[in-house]
Coordinates of C-alpha atoms and ligand atoms in Angstrom, one line a residue:
X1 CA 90.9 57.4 118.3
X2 CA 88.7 57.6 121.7
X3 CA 87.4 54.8 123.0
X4 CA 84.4 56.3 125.6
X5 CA 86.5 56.0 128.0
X6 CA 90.1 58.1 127.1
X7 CA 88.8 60.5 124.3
X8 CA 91.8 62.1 124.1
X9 CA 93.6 59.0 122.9
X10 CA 95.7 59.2 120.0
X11 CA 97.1 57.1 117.1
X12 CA 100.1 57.9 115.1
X13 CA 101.0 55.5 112.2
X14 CA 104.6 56.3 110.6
X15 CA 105.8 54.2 107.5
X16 CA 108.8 53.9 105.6
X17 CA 111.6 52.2 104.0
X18 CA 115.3 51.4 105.9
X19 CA 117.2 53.8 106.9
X20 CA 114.3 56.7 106.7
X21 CA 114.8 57.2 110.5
X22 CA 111.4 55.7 111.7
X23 CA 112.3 54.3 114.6
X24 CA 114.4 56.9 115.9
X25 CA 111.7 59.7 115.1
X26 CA 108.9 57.6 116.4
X27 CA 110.3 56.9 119.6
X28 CA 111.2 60.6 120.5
X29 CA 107.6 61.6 119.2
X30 CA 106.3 59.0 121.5
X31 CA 108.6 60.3 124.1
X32 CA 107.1 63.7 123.5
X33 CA 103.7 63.1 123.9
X34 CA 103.8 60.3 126.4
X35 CA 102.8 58.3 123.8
X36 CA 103.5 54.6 123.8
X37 CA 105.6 52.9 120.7
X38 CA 105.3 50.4 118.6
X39 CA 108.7 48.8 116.5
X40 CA 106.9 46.4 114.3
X41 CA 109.6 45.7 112.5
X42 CA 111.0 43.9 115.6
X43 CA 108.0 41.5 115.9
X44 CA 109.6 40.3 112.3
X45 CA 112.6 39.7 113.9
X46 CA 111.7 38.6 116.4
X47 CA 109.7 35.7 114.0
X48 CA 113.0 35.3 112.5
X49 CA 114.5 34.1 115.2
X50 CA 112.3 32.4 117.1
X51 CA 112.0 30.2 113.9
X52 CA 115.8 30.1 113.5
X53 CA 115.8 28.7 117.4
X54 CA 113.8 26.1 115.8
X55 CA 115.9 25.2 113.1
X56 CA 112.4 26.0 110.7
X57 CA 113.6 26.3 107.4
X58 CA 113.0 30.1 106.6
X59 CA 111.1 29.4 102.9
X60 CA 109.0 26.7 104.5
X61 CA 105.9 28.9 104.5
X62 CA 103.5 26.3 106.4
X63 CA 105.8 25.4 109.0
X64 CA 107.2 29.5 109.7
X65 CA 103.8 30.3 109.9
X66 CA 103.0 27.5 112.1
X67 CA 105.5 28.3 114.6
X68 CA 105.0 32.1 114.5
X69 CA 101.5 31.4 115.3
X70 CA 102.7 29.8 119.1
X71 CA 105.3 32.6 119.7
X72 CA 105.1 33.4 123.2
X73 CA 106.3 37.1 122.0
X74 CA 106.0 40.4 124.5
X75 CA 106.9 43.8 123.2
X76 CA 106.9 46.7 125.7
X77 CA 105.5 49.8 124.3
X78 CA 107.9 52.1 126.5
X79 CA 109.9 54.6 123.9
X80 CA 113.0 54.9 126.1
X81 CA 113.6 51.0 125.7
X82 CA 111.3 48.7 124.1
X83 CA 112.3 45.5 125.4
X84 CA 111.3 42.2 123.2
X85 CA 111.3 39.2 125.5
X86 CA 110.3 35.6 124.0
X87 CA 109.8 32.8 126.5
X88 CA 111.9 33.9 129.4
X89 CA 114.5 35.1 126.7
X90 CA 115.6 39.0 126.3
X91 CA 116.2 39.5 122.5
X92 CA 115.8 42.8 122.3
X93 CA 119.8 43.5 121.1
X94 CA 120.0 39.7 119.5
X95 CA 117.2 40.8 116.7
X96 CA 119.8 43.9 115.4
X97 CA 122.2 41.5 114.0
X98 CA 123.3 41.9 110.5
X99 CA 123.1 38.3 110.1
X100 CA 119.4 38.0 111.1
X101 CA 118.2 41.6 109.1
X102 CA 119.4 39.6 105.9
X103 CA 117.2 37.3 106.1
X104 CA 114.0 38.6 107.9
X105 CA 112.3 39.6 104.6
X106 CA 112.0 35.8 104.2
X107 CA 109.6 35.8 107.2
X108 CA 108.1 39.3 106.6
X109 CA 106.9 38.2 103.4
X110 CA 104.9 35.3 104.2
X111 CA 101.4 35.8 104.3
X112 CA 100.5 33.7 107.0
X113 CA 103.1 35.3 109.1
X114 CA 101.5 38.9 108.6
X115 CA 98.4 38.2 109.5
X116 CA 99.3 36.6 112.5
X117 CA 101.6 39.9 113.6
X118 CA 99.2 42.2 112.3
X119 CA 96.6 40.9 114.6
X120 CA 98.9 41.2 117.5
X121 CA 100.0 44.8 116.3
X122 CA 96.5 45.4 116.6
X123 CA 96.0 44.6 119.9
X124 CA 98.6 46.2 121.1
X125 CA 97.5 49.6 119.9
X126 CA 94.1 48.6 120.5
X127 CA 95.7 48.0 124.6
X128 CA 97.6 51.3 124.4
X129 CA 94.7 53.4 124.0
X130 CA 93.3 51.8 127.5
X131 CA 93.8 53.7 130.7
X132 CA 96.1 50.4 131.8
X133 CA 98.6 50.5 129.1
X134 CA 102.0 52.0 129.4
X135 CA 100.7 55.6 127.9
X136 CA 97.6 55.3 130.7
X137 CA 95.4 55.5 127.3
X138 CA 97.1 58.3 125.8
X139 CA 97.8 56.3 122.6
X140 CA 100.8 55.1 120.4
X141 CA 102.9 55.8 117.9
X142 CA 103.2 52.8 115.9
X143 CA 105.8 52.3 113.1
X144 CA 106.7 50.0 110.5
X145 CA 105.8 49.4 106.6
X146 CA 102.5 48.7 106.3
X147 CA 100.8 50.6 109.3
X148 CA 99.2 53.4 107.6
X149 CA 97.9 51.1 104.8
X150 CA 97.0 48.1 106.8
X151 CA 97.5 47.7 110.4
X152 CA 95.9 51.1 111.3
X153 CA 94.5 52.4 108.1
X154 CA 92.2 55.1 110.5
X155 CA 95.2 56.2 112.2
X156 CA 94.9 60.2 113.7
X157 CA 97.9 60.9 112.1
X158 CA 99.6 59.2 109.0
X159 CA 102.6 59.9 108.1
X160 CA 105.0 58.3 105.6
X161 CA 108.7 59.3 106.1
X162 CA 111.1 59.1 103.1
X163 CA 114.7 60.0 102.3
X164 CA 116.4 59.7 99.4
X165 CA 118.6 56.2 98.8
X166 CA 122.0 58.0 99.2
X167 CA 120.9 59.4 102.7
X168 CA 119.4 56.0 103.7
X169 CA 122.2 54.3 103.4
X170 CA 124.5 56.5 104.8
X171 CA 122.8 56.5 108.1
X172 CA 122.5 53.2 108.0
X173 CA 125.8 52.6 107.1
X174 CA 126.8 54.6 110.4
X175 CA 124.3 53.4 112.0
X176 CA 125.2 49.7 111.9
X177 CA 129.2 50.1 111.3
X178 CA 129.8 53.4 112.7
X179 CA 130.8 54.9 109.4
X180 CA 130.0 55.9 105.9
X181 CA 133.0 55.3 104.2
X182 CA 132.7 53.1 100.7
X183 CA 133.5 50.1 101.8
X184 CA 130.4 50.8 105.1
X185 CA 128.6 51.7 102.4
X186 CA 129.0 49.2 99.8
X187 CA 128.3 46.5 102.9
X188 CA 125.4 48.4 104.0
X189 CA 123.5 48.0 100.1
X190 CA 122.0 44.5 100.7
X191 CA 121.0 45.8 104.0
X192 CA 118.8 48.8 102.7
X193 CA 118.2 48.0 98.9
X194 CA 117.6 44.5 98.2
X195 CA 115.7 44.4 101.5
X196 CA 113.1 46.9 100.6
X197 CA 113.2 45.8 97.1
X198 CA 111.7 42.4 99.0
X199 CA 109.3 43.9 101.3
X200 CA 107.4 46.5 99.1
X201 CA 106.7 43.4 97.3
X202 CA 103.9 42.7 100.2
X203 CA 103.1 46.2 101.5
X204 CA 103.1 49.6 99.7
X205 CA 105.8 51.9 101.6
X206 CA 107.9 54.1 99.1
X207 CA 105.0 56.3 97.8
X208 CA 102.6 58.0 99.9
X209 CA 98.6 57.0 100.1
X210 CA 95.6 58.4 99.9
X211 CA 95.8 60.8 103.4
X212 CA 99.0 59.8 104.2
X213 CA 101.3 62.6 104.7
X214 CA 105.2 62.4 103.4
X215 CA 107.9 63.9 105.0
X216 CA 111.3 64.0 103.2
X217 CA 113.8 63.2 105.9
X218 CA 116.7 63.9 103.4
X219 CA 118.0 67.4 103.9
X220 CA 116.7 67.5 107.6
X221 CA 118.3 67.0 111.0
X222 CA 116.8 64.3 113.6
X223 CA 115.4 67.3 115.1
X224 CA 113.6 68.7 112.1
X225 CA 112.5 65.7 110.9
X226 CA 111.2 64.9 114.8
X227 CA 109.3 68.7 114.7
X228 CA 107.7 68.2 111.6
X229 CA 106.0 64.8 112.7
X230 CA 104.7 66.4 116.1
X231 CA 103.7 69.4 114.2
X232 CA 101.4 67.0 112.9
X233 CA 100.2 65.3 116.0
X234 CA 99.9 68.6 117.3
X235 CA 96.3 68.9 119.3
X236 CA 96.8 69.4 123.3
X237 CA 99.6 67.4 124.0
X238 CA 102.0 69.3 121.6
X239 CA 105.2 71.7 123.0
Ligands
DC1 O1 112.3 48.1 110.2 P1 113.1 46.8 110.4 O2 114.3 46.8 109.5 O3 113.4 46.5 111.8 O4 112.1 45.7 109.8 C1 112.4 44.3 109.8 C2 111.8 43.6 108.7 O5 110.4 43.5 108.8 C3 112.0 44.2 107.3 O6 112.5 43.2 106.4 C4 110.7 44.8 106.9 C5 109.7 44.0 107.7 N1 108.5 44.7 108.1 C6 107.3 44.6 107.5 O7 107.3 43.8 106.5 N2 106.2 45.2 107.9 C7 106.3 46.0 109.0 N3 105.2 46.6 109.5 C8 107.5 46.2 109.7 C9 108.6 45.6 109.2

């Protein structure tokens, strides 16, 4: 995606359900290129709580939407540690808690809400592919559920990255409680399953569009599954 001025710019969209390693992938991708990065996911969270701060009812759709709309939000786009600040307040660690991911899909899946984030989302990449963003132009990798589809539809690179439920939730399950035992598992469920069985009511994420490519995270290591997505990217800045 050039812009004139930094041709060589580049956007990389990844999508995918919980527990399909996104994040992790995205960030050392981003790392590898120089690329900045993108969580969107945490800008949901980070609506959850600022709402929660404001004692908002979560289903009051007028009112979330309301509030979300005056969010003083910051999101770095630097891969090593992308620090969410709200106000003067660091929530970058506060936003993981199990308590706030059950309930986030009640923000993510008002409509008001999205179009507010998805406009910021946009700048954001649209900043990133400027000389004075963190990347000095080089571009972002930007990942979430609807970024291929939506946010950045013309994307360089589209990628959706799927795994199959068992090994979702299993690295979830360590992930969040450090194990994968049945009773981490059993706890982890709501976490992964009912949670995308909310969101892809609002954005398509569990089967690939039109020129989005899918890689099947499931029988791959981090590593693989990180090669694969910057065999794609590819082009000058590749290893
Ligand atoms: O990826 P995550 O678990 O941090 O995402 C948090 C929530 O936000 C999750 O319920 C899905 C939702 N989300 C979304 O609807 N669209 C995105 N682009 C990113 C996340």
């Amino acid at each position: 995606m050039g812009n004139g001025k930094t041709p060589v710019s580049a956007v990389v969209a990844i999508d995918g359900p919980s527990g399909s390693g996104k994040s992790t992938v995205a960030r050392k991708v981003a790392e590898r290129f120089g690329l900045g990065y993108l969580d969107t996911g945490a800008m949901y969270r980070a609506a959850t709580w600022w709402v929660m701060q404001k004692n908002i009812t979560l289903t009051d759709r007028d009112a979330v939407s309301a509030a979300v709309r005056k969010m003083p939000l910051t999101v770095q786009t630097d891969p090593r540690r992308q620090n969410v600040i709200c106000g003067d307040t660091d929530i970058t660690d506060v936003i993981r808690t199990s308590g706030l991911s059950k309930v986030v899909s009640q923000v993510a899946t008002n409509p008001d809400v999205r179009k507010e984030l998805i406009r910021r989302q946009r700048e954001i990449i649209a900043r990133e592919c400027e000389p004075g963003g963190f990347s000095g132009g080089k571009g972002i990798v930007a990942e979430g559920r609807d970024i291929t589809t939506v946010v950045a539809p013309d994307a360089d690179v589209r990628i959706l990255l799927t795994a199959s439920r068992e090994a979702r939730l299993a690295r979830r399950a360590r992930e969040v409680r450090g194990s994968d035992s049945a009773q981490a598992l059993a706890a982890t469920r709501d976490e992964v399953l009912r949670r995308d069985r909310d969101d892809s009511a609002v954005s398509e994420f569990m089967t690939a569009q039109e020129g989005v490519t899918e890689i099947d995270s499931s029988n791959l290591t981090l590593e693989q599954t990180v090669d694969a997505v910057a065999a794609l990217v590819g082009g000058p800045r590749g290893e």
